[in-house]
Short mmCIF file of C-alpha atoms (C1' of nucleotides) in Angstrom, two decimals:
data_model
loop_
_atom_site.label_atom_id
_atom_site.label_comp_id
_atom_site.label_asym_id
_atom_site.label_seq_id
_atom_site.Cartn_x
_atom_site.Cartn_y
_atom_site.Cartn_z
CA MET A 146 39.53 -20.39 21.73
CA LYS A 147 40.45 -16.82 22.58
CA THR A 148 38.96 -14.79 25.37
CA THR A 149 38.20 -11.13 25.13
CA LYS A 150 40.20 -9.90 28.05
CA ALA A 151 38.71 -6.47 28.46
CA ALA A 152 35.19 -7.69 27.81
CA ARG A 153 35.40 -9.66 31.02
CA ASP A 154 36.94 -6.77 32.91
CA ALA A 155 34.13 -4.42 32.08
CA GLY A 156 31.48 -6.15 34.12
CA GLY A 157 33.79 -6.89 37.01
CA SER A 158 31.80 -9.26 39.22
CA SER A 159 28.98 -10.30 36.85
CA ALA A 160 30.02 -13.89 36.21
CA HIS A 161 29.37 -14.17 32.49
CA ALA A 162 26.76 -14.40 29.75
CA ARG A 163 24.14 -11.87 30.85
CA ARG A 164 25.25 -8.67 29.26
CA PRO A 165 27.58 -6.84 31.61
CA LYS A 166 26.54 -3.35 32.59
CA ARG A 167 28.05 -1.96 29.40
CA GLY A 168 25.82 0.89 28.36
CA TYR A 169 26.75 3.52 25.88
CA HIS A 170 30.40 2.65 25.93
CA HIS A 171 31.35 -0.81 24.88
CA GLY A 172 34.63 -1.29 26.68
CA ASP A 173 36.44 -3.43 24.16
CA LEU A 174 34.87 -2.72 20.84
CA ARG A 175 38.08 -2.98 18.86
CA ASN A 176 38.53 -6.56 19.90
CA ALA A 177 34.84 -7.35 19.55
CA LEU A 178 34.84 -6.09 15.97
CA MET A 179 37.78 -8.29 15.07
CA GLN A 180 36.05 -11.33 16.45
CA ALA A 181 32.79 -10.43 14.77
CA ALA A 182 34.63 -10.14 11.46
CA LEU A 183 36.10 -13.60 11.90
CA ARG A 184 32.66 -14.94 12.69
CA GLN A 185 31.24 -13.43 9.54
CA ILE A 186 34.03 -14.86 7.46
CA ALA A 187 33.35 -18.27 8.94
CA THR A 188 29.69 -17.93 8.01
CA ASP A 189 29.71 -16.17 4.67
CA GLY A 190 33.23 -16.46 3.34
CA ALA A 191 35.96 -13.89 3.35
CA ARG A 192 34.90 -12.06 0.24
CA ALA A 193 31.45 -11.33 1.64
CA LEU A 194 32.80 -9.52 4.64
CA SER A 195 31.14 -6.16 5.22
CA LEU A 196 31.77 -3.55 7.87
CA ARG A 197 28.07 -3.06 8.42
CA GLU A 198 27.41 -6.71 9.07
CA VAL A 199 30.39 -6.84 11.39
CA ALA A 200 28.97 -3.93 13.37
CA ARG A 201 25.60 -5.63 13.48
CA ARG A 202 27.17 -8.77 14.90
CA ALA A 203 29.02 -6.72 17.48
CA GLY A 204 25.73 -5.10 18.46
CA VAL A 205 26.81 -1.62 17.62
CA SER A 206 25.92 1.03 15.07
CA HIS A 207 27.60 0.58 11.76
CA THR A 208 29.67 3.72 12.08
CA ALA A 209 31.10 2.90 15.48
CA SER A 210 33.98 0.96 13.97
CA TYR A 211 35.42 4.19 12.61
CA ARG A 212 36.44 5.06 16.18
CA HIS A 213 38.82 2.08 16.04
CA PHE A 214 39.67 1.41 12.42
CA PRO A 215 40.03 4.10 9.80
CA SER A 216 38.80 1.79 7.07
CA LYS A 217 37.60 -1.67 6.31
CA GLU A 218 41.01 -2.78 5.18
CA SER A 219 42.64 -1.67 8.39
CA LEU A 220 40.29 -3.96 10.30
CA LEU A 221 41.47 -6.82 8.12
CA ALA A 222 45.08 -5.76 8.60
CA ALA A 223 44.61 -5.85 12.37
CA ILE A 224 43.28 -9.40 12.15
CA ALA A 225 46.14 -10.46 9.90
CA GLU A 226 48.61 -8.93 12.29
CA GLU A 227 47.02 -10.79 15.19
CA GLY A 228 47.34 -13.96 13.14
CA PHE A 229 51.05 -13.47 12.55
CA VAL A 230 51.58 -12.77 16.22
CA MET A 231 49.76 -15.96 17.17
CA LEU A 232 51.75 -17.85 14.56
CA SER A 233 54.99 -16.46 15.94
CA ASP A 234 53.96 -17.48 19.44
CA ALA A 235 53.21 -21.00 18.27
CA ILE A 236 56.53 -21.29 16.47
CA SER A 237 58.42 -19.86 19.44
CA ALA A 238 56.82 -22.36 21.77
CA ALA A 239 57.76 -25.20 19.43
CA LEU A 240 61.34 -24.00 19.20
CA GLN A 241 61.69 -23.65 22.96
CA ALA A 242 60.42 -27.18 23.49
CA HIS A 243 63.45 -28.46 21.59
CA VAL A 244 66.29 -26.11 22.49
CA ASP A 245 68.67 -29.02 22.69
CA ASP A 246 67.86 -30.45 19.25
CA PRO A 247 67.86 -27.91 16.41
CA LEU A 248 66.57 -30.39 13.88
CA ALA A 249 63.65 -31.41 16.07
CA ALA A 250 63.04 -27.73 16.72
CA LEU A 251 62.85 -27.01 13.01
CA GLN A 252 60.41 -29.79 12.40
CA ALA A 253 58.31 -28.83 15.42
CA SER A 254 58.07 -25.27 14.20
CA GLY A 255 56.83 -26.53 10.84
CA ILE A 256 54.23 -28.69 12.50
CA ALA A 257 53.17 -25.72 14.60
CA TYR A 258 52.72 -23.71 11.40
CA VAL A 259 50.41 -26.29 9.92
CA GLU A 260 48.47 -26.67 13.14
CA PHE A 261 48.05 -22.95 13.41
CA GLY A 262 46.60 -22.85 9.90
CA VAL A 263 44.21 -25.66 10.62
CA GLN A 264 43.11 -24.17 13.90
CA TYR A 265 42.68 -20.65 12.57
CA PRO A 266 41.82 -21.06 8.91
CA HIS A 267 40.15 -17.67 8.71
CA HIS A 268 43.15 -15.89 10.07
CA LEU A 269 45.18 -17.73 7.46
CA GLN A 270 42.83 -16.61 4.75
CA ILE A 271 43.13 -12.98 5.80
CA MET A 272 46.88 -13.27 6.19
CA PHE A 273 47.48 -14.77 2.77
CA GLY A 274 44.27 -14.50 0.78
CA GLY A 275 45.13 -11.31 -1.03
CA LEU A 276 42.51 -9.34 0.87
CA ILE A 277 44.98 -6.72 1.95
CA SER A 278 46.21 -4.69 -0.98
CA SER A 279 49.68 -4.02 0.37
CA GLN A 280 51.39 -4.97 3.60
CA THR A 281 53.60 -1.93 3.21
CA GLU A 282 50.65 0.28 4.05
CA HIS A 283 50.27 -1.52 7.36
CA PRO A 284 53.70 -1.43 8.97
CA ALA A 285 52.72 -3.30 12.11
CA LEU A 286 51.35 -6.10 9.97
CA LYS A 287 54.48 -6.22 7.86
CA GLN A 288 56.61 -6.36 10.96
CA ALA A 289 54.58 -9.20 12.45
CA ALA A 290 54.75 -11.15 9.20
CA ASP A 291 58.48 -10.68 8.84
CA GLY A 292 58.93 -11.69 12.48
CA ALA A 293 57.24 -15.03 11.96
CA TYR A 294 59.35 -15.87 8.93
CA GLU A 295 62.48 -14.74 10.74
CA LEU A 296 61.82 -17.27 13.50
CA LEU A 297 61.74 -20.00 10.94
CA ARG A 298 64.91 -18.83 9.26
CA GLU A 299 66.68 -18.63 12.58
CA ALA A 300 65.70 -22.22 13.28
CA VAL A 301 67.26 -23.21 9.96
CA ARG A 302 70.41 -21.27 10.76
CA GLN A 303 70.77 -22.95 14.12
CA ALA A 304 70.49 -26.36 12.55
CA GLN A 305 73.15 -25.35 10.05
CA ARG A 306 75.42 -24.01 12.76
CA ALA A 307 75.07 -27.25 14.66
CA GLY A 308 76.25 -29.04 11.55
CA LEU A 309 73.00 -30.91 11.12
CA ILE A 310 72.25 -29.55 7.69
CA ARG A 311 74.95 -29.80 5.13
CA GLY A 312 75.79 -27.82 2.09
CA ALA A 313 72.65 -26.06 1.10
CA ASP A 314 72.07 -22.32 0.88
CA GLU A 315 70.21 -21.11 3.96
CA ARG A 316 67.82 -19.02 1.87
CA ILE A 317 66.83 -22.03 -0.17
CA VAL A 318 66.45 -24.31 2.83
CA SER A 319 64.30 -21.75 4.63
CA LEU A 320 62.20 -21.23 1.55
CA ALA A 321 61.75 -24.96 1.10
CA ALA A 322 60.67 -25.39 4.69
CA TRP A 323 58.34 -22.43 4.53
CA ALA A 324 56.82 -23.45 1.20
CA GLN A 325 56.17 -26.94 2.43
CA VAL A 326 54.32 -26.11 5.64
CA HIS A 327 52.62 -23.14 4.05
CA GLY A 328 51.35 -25.27 1.20
CA LEU A 329 50.18 -28.01 3.50
CA ALA A 330 48.40 -25.56 5.78
CA GLN A 331 46.71 -23.93 2.79
CA LEU A 332 45.61 -27.21 1.31
CA ILE A 333 44.17 -28.51 4.55
CA ALA A 334 42.59 -25.22 5.59
CA GLY A 335 41.19 -24.79 2.10
CA GLY A 336 39.54 -28.18 2.22
CA GLN A 337 41.64 -29.63 -0.60
CA VAL A 338 42.92 -32.30 1.77
CA ASP A 339 40.62 -34.05 4.15
CA SER A 340 41.85 -34.16 7.67
CA ALA A 341 38.48 -34.37 9.34
CA ASP A 342 37.23 -37.02 11.79
CA GLY A 343 38.40 -40.44 10.82
CA ARG A 344 40.92 -39.03 8.38
CA PRO A 345 44.54 -38.63 9.29
CA PRO A 346 44.70 -35.60 11.55
CA ALA A 347 46.63 -32.55 10.47
CA ARG A 348 49.31 -33.15 13.06
CA TYR A 349 50.06 -36.57 11.64
CA LEU A 350 50.18 -35.32 8.06
CA ALA A 351 52.41 -32.44 9.05
CA THR A 352 54.76 -34.75 10.91
CA GLU A 353 55.13 -37.18 8.05
CA VAL A 354 55.40 -34.57 5.35
CA THR A 355 58.02 -32.52 7.18
CA ARG A 356 59.92 -35.70 7.92
CA LEU A 357 60.42 -36.29 4.22
CA LEU A 358 61.92 -32.86 3.67
CA GLN A 359 64.02 -33.23 6.77
CA GLN A 360 65.60 -36.36 5.36
CA GLY A 361 66.58 -34.42 2.30
CA LEU A 362 68.20 -31.77 4.46
CA LEU A 363 70.01 -34.30 6.62
CA ASN A 364 71.77 -35.95 3.80
CA GLY A 365 72.75 -32.95 1.84
CA PRO A 366 73.19 -32.74 -1.92
CA LYS A 367 74.33 -35.99 -3.43
CA GLN A 368 76.22 -34.31 -6.23
CA LYS A 369 74.24 -34.53 -9.42
CA MET B 745 49.80 -15.96 -23.94
CA LYS B 746 46.53 -17.45 -25.08
CA THR B 747 44.78 -16.68 -28.33
CA THR B 748 41.07 -16.45 -28.72
CA LYS B 749 40.56 -18.97 -31.46
CA ALA B 750 37.04 -18.14 -32.52
CA ALA B 751 37.64 -14.41 -32.31
CA ARG B 752 40.05 -14.75 -35.20
CA ASP B 753 37.69 -16.98 -37.14
CA ALA B 754 34.86 -14.48 -37.06
CA GLY B 755 36.51 -11.91 -39.29
CA GLY B 756 37.96 -14.46 -41.66
CA SER B 757 40.38 -12.51 -43.81
CA SER B 758 40.68 -9.27 -41.79
CA ALA B 759 44.23 -9.70 -40.54
CA HIS B 760 43.91 -8.50 -36.97
CA ALA B 761 43.43 -5.49 -34.69
CA ARG B 762 40.78 -3.46 -36.49
CA ARG B 763 37.56 -4.76 -35.11
CA PRO B 764 36.41 -7.65 -37.25
CA LYS B 765 32.99 -7.30 -38.79
CA ARG B 766 31.39 -8.54 -35.58
CA GLY B 767 28.10 -6.71 -35.28
CA TYR B 768 25.30 -7.79 -33.07
CA HIS B 769 26.73 -11.19 -32.45
CA HIS B 770 30.08 -11.36 -30.80
CA GLY B 771 31.31 -14.71 -32.00
CA ASP B 772 33.26 -15.78 -28.94
CA LEU B 773 31.81 -13.91 -26.05
CA ARG B 774 32.23 -16.73 -23.59
CA ASN B 775 35.97 -16.69 -24.05
CA ALA B 776 36.13 -12.91 -24.18
CA LEU B 777 34.33 -12.66 -20.83
CA MET B 778 36.78 -15.02 -19.18
CA GLN B 779 39.70 -13.00 -20.43
CA ALA B 780 38.08 -9.74 -19.40
CA ALA B 781 37.54 -11.14 -15.92
CA LEU B 782 41.20 -12.05 -15.65
CA ARG B 783 42.12 -8.57 -16.78
CA GLN B 784 39.93 -7.01 -14.13
CA ILE B 785 41.42 -9.22 -11.45
CA ALA B 786 44.87 -8.15 -12.56
CA THR B 787 43.84 -4.52 -12.28
CA ASP B 788 41.60 -4.39 -9.23
CA GLY B 789 42.21 -7.61 -7.34
CA ALA B 790 40.12 -10.73 -7.28
CA ARG B 791 37.67 -9.59 -4.65
CA ALA B 792 36.67 -6.52 -6.64
CA LEU B 793 35.57 -8.55 -9.62
CA SER B 794 32.14 -7.59 -10.89
CA LEU B 795 30.10 -9.00 -13.71
CA ARG B 796 29.15 -5.54 -14.90
CA GLU B 797 32.72 -4.36 -15.17
CA VAL B 798 33.65 -7.56 -16.95
CA ALA B 799 30.93 -6.95 -19.49
CA ARG B 800 32.10 -3.37 -19.92
CA ARG B 801 35.61 -4.57 -20.65
CA ALA B 802 34.30 -7.06 -23.14
CA GLY B 803 32.37 -4.25 -24.82
CA VAL B 804 29.01 -5.81 -24.32
CA SER B 805 25.89 -5.04 -22.33
CA HIS B 806 26.06 -6.19 -18.74
CA THR B 807 23.38 -8.78 -19.15
CA ALA B 808 24.92 -10.48 -22.14
CA SER B 809 27.00 -12.77 -19.96
CA TYR B 810 23.86 -14.55 -18.82
CA ARG B 811 23.73 -16.17 -22.26
CA HIS B 812 26.97 -17.96 -21.36
CA PHE B 813 27.19 -18.18 -17.60
CA PRO B 814 24.20 -18.65 -15.33
CA SER B 815 25.84 -16.68 -12.55
CA LYS B 816 28.91 -14.80 -11.53
CA GLU B 817 30.32 -17.80 -9.73
CA SER B 818 29.97 -20.00 -12.77
CA LEU B 819 32.17 -17.57 -14.69
CA LEU B 820 34.79 -17.95 -12.00
CA ALA B 821 34.38 -21.70 -12.05
CA ALA B 822 35.00 -21.73 -15.79
CA ILE B 823 38.22 -19.81 -15.32
CA ALA B 824 39.33 -22.10 -12.52
CA GLU B 825 38.59 -25.10 -14.68
CA GLU B 826 40.60 -23.62 -17.51
CA GLY B 827 43.43 -23.12 -15.03
CA PHE B 828 43.40 -26.73 -13.95
CA VAL B 829 43.40 -27.87 -17.55
CA MET B 830 46.38 -25.67 -18.33
CA LEU B 831 48.11 -26.94 -15.22
CA SER B 832 47.46 -30.52 -16.25
CA ASP B 833 48.84 -29.81 -19.69
CA ALA B 834 51.99 -28.31 -18.20
CA ILE B 835 52.48 -31.27 -15.88
CA SER B 836 51.85 -33.75 -18.68
CA ALA B 837 54.40 -32.07 -20.88
CA ALA B 838 56.95 -32.18 -18.06
CA LEU B 839 56.27 -35.87 -17.46
CA GLN B 840 56.58 -36.77 -21.11
CA ALA B 841 59.92 -35.01 -21.36
CA HIS B 842 61.30 -37.50 -18.86
CA VAL B 843 59.59 -40.78 -19.61
CA ASP B 844 62.82 -42.64 -19.05
CA ASP B 845 63.55 -41.13 -15.63
CA PRO B 846 60.62 -41.18 -13.19
CA LEU B 847 62.45 -39.17 -10.58
CA ALA B 848 63.37 -36.42 -13.03
CA ALA B 849 59.79 -36.55 -14.26
CA LEU B 850 58.47 -36.01 -10.76
CA GLN B 851 60.72 -33.05 -10.18
CA ALA B 852 59.96 -31.58 -13.58
CA SER B 853 56.24 -31.79 -12.89
CA GLY B 854 56.77 -29.91 -9.63
CA ILE B 855 58.74 -27.22 -11.37
CA ALA B 856 56.02 -26.98 -13.99
CA TYR B 857 53.48 -26.47 -11.21
CA VAL B 858 55.42 -23.55 -9.77
CA GLU B 859 56.01 -22.02 -13.17
CA PHE B 860 52.34 -22.29 -13.99
CA GLY B 861 51.49 -20.44 -10.80
CA VAL B 862 53.99 -17.71 -11.51
CA GLN B 863 52.89 -17.34 -15.09
CA TYR B 864 49.17 -17.35 -14.32
CA PRO B 865 48.86 -15.93 -10.82
CA HIS B 866 45.28 -14.86 -11.34
CA HIS B 867 44.20 -18.27 -12.43
CA LEU B 868 45.90 -19.58 -9.31
CA GLN B 869 44.01 -17.13 -7.18
CA ILE B 870 40.70 -18.18 -8.64
CA MET B 871 41.60 -21.85 -8.41
CA PHE B 872 42.61 -21.73 -4.76
CA GLY B 873 41.56 -18.38 -3.35
CA GLY B 874 38.28 -19.53 -1.86
CA LEU B 875 36.27 -17.56 -4.39
CA ILE B 876 34.24 -20.56 -5.42
CA SER B 877 32.00 -21.73 -2.64
CA SER B 878 32.07 -25.41 -3.49
CA GLN B 879 33.77 -27.36 -6.25
CA THR B 880 31.07 -29.97 -5.94
CA GLU B 881 28.59 -27.59 -7.52
CA HIS B 882 30.83 -27.34 -10.59
CA PRO B 883 31.48 -30.93 -11.63
CA ALA B 884 33.68 -30.05 -14.61
CA LEU B 885 35.86 -27.96 -12.35
CA LYS B 886 36.11 -30.70 -9.78
CA GLN B 887 37.07 -33.17 -12.46
CA ALA B 888 39.76 -30.90 -13.86
CA ALA B 889 41.18 -30.30 -10.39
CA ASP B 890 41.22 -33.98 -9.53
CA GLY B 891 42.83 -34.73 -12.87
CA ALA B 892 45.77 -32.43 -12.18
CA TYR B 893 46.43 -33.95 -8.79
CA GLU B 894 46.08 -37.42 -10.22
CA LEU B 895 48.88 -36.74 -12.69
CA LEU B 896 51.15 -35.83 -9.83
CA ARG B 897 50.20 -38.92 -7.84
CA GLU B 898 50.79 -41.11 -10.85
CA ALA B 899 54.26 -39.64 -11.20
CA VAL B 900 54.93 -40.55 -7.58
CA ARG B 901 53.64 -44.06 -8.13
CA GLN B 902 55.87 -44.57 -11.15
CA ALA B 903 58.91 -43.50 -9.19
CA GLN B 904 57.93 -45.94 -6.48
CA ARG B 905 57.39 -48.75 -8.93
CA ALA B 906 60.80 -48.09 -10.42
CA GLY B 907 62.25 -48.53 -6.95
CA LEU B 908 63.51 -44.99 -6.83
CA ILE B 909 61.54 -44.02 -3.74
CA ARG B 910 61.77 -46.31 -0.82
CA GLY B 911 59.47 -47.03 2.05
CA ALA B 912 57.14 -44.14 2.29
CA ASP B 913 53.37 -44.17 1.95
CA GLU B 914 52.40 -42.99 -1.52
CA ARG B 915 49.67 -40.74 -0.12
CA ILE B 916 52.15 -38.98 2.11
CA VAL B 917 54.78 -38.61 -0.59
CA SER B 918 52.24 -37.19 -3.01
CA LEU B 919 50.93 -34.82 -0.41
CA ALA B 920 54.44 -33.67 0.47
CA ALA B 921 55.25 -33.01 -3.17
CA TRP B 922 51.99 -31.23 -3.76
CA ALA B 923 52.25 -29.11 -0.62
CA GLN B 924 55.74 -28.05 -1.47
CA VAL B 925 55.16 -26.84 -4.99
CA HIS B 926 51.75 -25.48 -4.10
CA GLY B 927 53.20 -23.49 -1.21
CA LEU B 928 56.04 -22.18 -3.30
CA ALA B 929 53.75 -21.16 -6.11
CA GLN B 930 51.44 -19.39 -3.69
CA LEU B 931 54.24 -17.55 -1.97
CA ILE B 932 55.81 -16.36 -5.19
CA ALA B 933 52.52 -15.52 -6.89
CA GLY B 934 51.34 -13.76 -3.74
CA GLY B 935 54.43 -11.59 -3.68
CA GLN B 936 55.72 -13.03 -0.39
CA VAL B 937 58.87 -14.13 -2.17
CA ASP B 938 60.60 -11.90 -4.63
CA SER B 939 61.46 -13.55 -7.87
CA ALA B 940 61.42 -10.45 -10.01
CA ASP B 941 64.17 -9.10 -12.23
CA GLY B 942 67.54 -9.51 -10.64
CA ARG B 943 66.18 -11.88 -8.05
CA PRO B 944 66.48 -15.61 -8.42
CA PRO B 945 63.91 -16.59 -11.02
CA ALA B 946 61.05 -18.85 -10.07
CA ARG B 947 62.44 -21.72 -12.09
CA TYR B 948 65.68 -21.69 -10.14
CA LEU B 949 63.90 -21.53 -6.79
CA ALA B 950 61.58 -24.33 -7.79
CA THR B 951 64.47 -26.49 -8.94
CA GLU B 952 66.47 -26.05 -5.76
CA VAL B 953 63.52 -26.40 -3.43
CA THR B 954 62.21 -29.54 -5.07
CA ARG B 955 65.71 -30.98 -5.10
CA LEU B 956 65.78 -30.87 -1.31
CA LEU B 957 62.58 -32.84 -0.99
CA GLN B 958 63.75 -35.22 -3.65
CA GLN B 959 66.82 -36.06 -1.63
CA GLY B 960 64.60 -36.94 1.28
CA LEU B 961 62.59 -39.25 -0.94
CA LEU B 962 65.63 -40.86 -2.44
CA ASN B 963 67.06 -41.97 0.81
CA GLY B 964 63.92 -43.18 2.41
CA PRO B 965 63.12 -43.21 6.10
CA LYS B 966 66.18 -43.66 8.24
CA GLN B 967 64.25 -45.55 10.90
CA LYS B 968 63.34 -43.25 13.71
"C1'" DT C 1261 32.94 16.27 47.65
"C1'" DG C 1262 31.41 19.28 43.86
"C1'" DT C 1263 31.61 21.63 39.63
"C1'" DA C 1264 33.22 22.96 34.85
"C1'" DC C 1265 34.98 21.48 31.02
"C1'" DA C 1266 37.58 18.72 27.60
"C1'" DT C 1267 37.80 14.49 25.52
"C1'" DC C 1268 36.26 10.20 24.05
"C1'" DA C 1269 33.15 6.61 22.03
"C1'" DG C 1270 29.08 5.80 20.19
"C1'" DT C 1271 24.60 7.26 17.20
"C1'" DG C 1272 21.57 7.78 13.16
"C1'" DA C 1273 20.52 10.13 8.98
"C1'" DA C 1274 22.22 10.83 4.64
"C1'" DC C 1275 25.44 10.64 0.49
"C1'" DG C 1276 26.23 8.40 -3.77
"C1'" DC C 1277 27.30 4.16 -5.69
"C1'" DG C 1278 27.66 -0.22 -8.14
"C1'" DC C 1279 26.08 -4.54 -7.76
"C1'" DG C 1280 23.58 -9.26 -9.48
"C1'" DT C 1281 19.69 -10.64 -11.54
"C1'" DT C 1282 14.91 -10.51 -14.05
"C1'" DC C 1283 12.32 -9.32 -17.78
"C1'" DA C 1284 10.30 -8.45 -22.18
"C1'" DC C 1285 12.39 -7.14 -26.20
"C1'" DT C 1286 14.87 -7.33 -30.88
"C1'" DG C 1287 18.30 -8.17 -34.29
"C1'" DA C 1288 20.92 -11.98 -36.43
"C1'" DT C 1289 21.48 -16.60 -37.83
"C1'" DG C 1290 20.33 -21.19 -39.34
"C1'" DT C 1291 17.26 -24.54 -41.39
"C1'" DA C 1292 13.26 -26.96 -43.68
"C1'" DC C 1293 10.89 -27.10 -47.70
"C1'" DT D 806 17.27 -19.53 -55.07
"C1'" DG D 807 13.56 -17.93 -52.02
"C1'" DT D 808 10.62 -17.86 -48.19
"C1'" DA D 809 8.76 -18.90 -43.40
"C1'" DC D 810 9.88 -19.79 -39.15
"C1'" DA D 811 12.44 -21.30 -35.01
"C1'" DT D 812 16.27 -20.49 -32.39
"C1'" DC D 813 19.96 -18.01 -30.66
"C1'" DA D 814 22.66 -14.07 -28.71
"C1'" DG D 815 22.49 -9.75 -27.59
"C1'" DT D 816 19.94 -5.18 -25.43
"C1'" DG D 817 18.34 -1.78 -22.03
"C1'" DA D 818 15.23 -0.59 -18.42
"C1'" DA D 819 14.11 -1.80 -14.00
"C1'" DC D 820 14.13 -4.34 -9.41
"C1'" DG D 821 15.77 -4.14 -4.80
"C1'" DC D 822 19.75 -4.17 -2.18
"C1'" DG D 823 23.70 -3.44 0.85
"C1'" DC D 824 27.74 -1.19 0.82
"C1'" DG D 825 31.69 2.29 2.70
"C1'" DT D 826 32.12 6.61 4.31
"C1'" DT D 827 30.84 11.57 5.98
"C1'" DC D 828 28.68 14.41 9.06
"C1'" DA D 829 26.82 16.82 12.94
"C1'" DC D 830 25.20 15.09 17.02
"C1'" DT D 831 25.01 13.32 22.02
"C1'" DG D 832 25.83 10.58 25.98
"C1'" DA D 833 29.56 8.98 29.02
"C1'" DT D 834 33.92 9.42 31.12
"C1'" DG D 835 37.94 11.56 33.09
"C1'" DT D 836 40.33 15.41 35.13
"C1'" DA D 837 41.67 20.04 37.12
"C1'" DC D 838 40.73 22.88 40.68
#
DNA sequence: TGTACATCAGTGAACGCGCGTTCACTGATGTAC
DNA sequence: TGTACATCAGTGAACGCGCGTTCACTGATGTAC
């Protein structure tokens, strides 16, 4: 999945695996701690996460993380922020693959949302699991979260501008789109919906489910 | 919200408030513990929940809960189960209010789902927040959860049978409906969407959002 | 190139704490006769 | 109605534990001259 850029830099020539010459100084501890935290969540569940165990997994004394994160929650906030950035990247890529077709772009961004959640379920859990008391206390996180949602809203606006979505309030349409892919991602990532080997893959489910909503958008309100 | 049946029984005539004659035996400790747990979650967040604090709030020694729940997780499982039962009741009521109109029934059940989540956000968190390691280890919980989803699927099937939904796979339609209301409930309950005083109330958002999906269902696939 | 010094990133002992669970117990309640 | 006894629902001390955070420290790194 993701590579620890600086971790590779440190050693320079030493190909891989065998511990690079890192001695007292780690080189990329901040990043290593974030990855260790994700590994612990994968193993023990998000609510069992402890700073000391994270440090252990990173091979470092349990107080070292205070050089990089002022508290346990700020480590979680950093991971959540990373998640929103990755999500934004995924949505952006989907949008750019369909610049000529705003409706396809909207659907693709929804599918990207679901795929992100399935691929990074632990990020999703930290982003939305109520582990961070208040986003307001972590401005960078709040900004990243707002940015991701803004991409989605902009996709809705473009489809409206192009005349592909009729009638409905943009806020409601955006919320409907968000709720749908968010719910689907949560259900799949949370194991409530099987999408394992042999079962319909997440991408297929996301495609079909978003298609249904899209049809509703296309045709506009029928007048009650 | 909910009344503790047996707690009232215990005292008999003593109207209310002033501690009924409960001495050594509590009378309805199981129920009282569940409510105390919900209160602690409301105060401190779900991940801070501790059996000892729950017992403190219930006014009982911290080991008393072992007479009613074999472990901390089983207390959580009981609350989650209660949540699914309440959710099922809410959905059933919505369905029965529209027996003559399967499509209205389907939408009403979705709205009921969102309203349940908004009204009982802490139940929702316990039901879906990954606090319970495996539903399989709590059969009654699993059954309650499956029952709620089954009600929703049955509503979809009835709309299909009545010819109101064309073409689409029932599994996909059910999943789309579930994902949408589940996502909306999560977003509102998690504070990602404001629906507080002055803002559009949850019921309105749920109605509009489900209407969009409904329109997609009504018109069926347009043939790609 | 060498030296002095400031800064940075990690260490390890120690703090105080609350936790989940076990155990042997005791007071209260229900039931058989 | 009264008594003996089993069962049930709480108690409180004790267990062993890992946690987040602080502190004074030390080794490593970078920089000015």
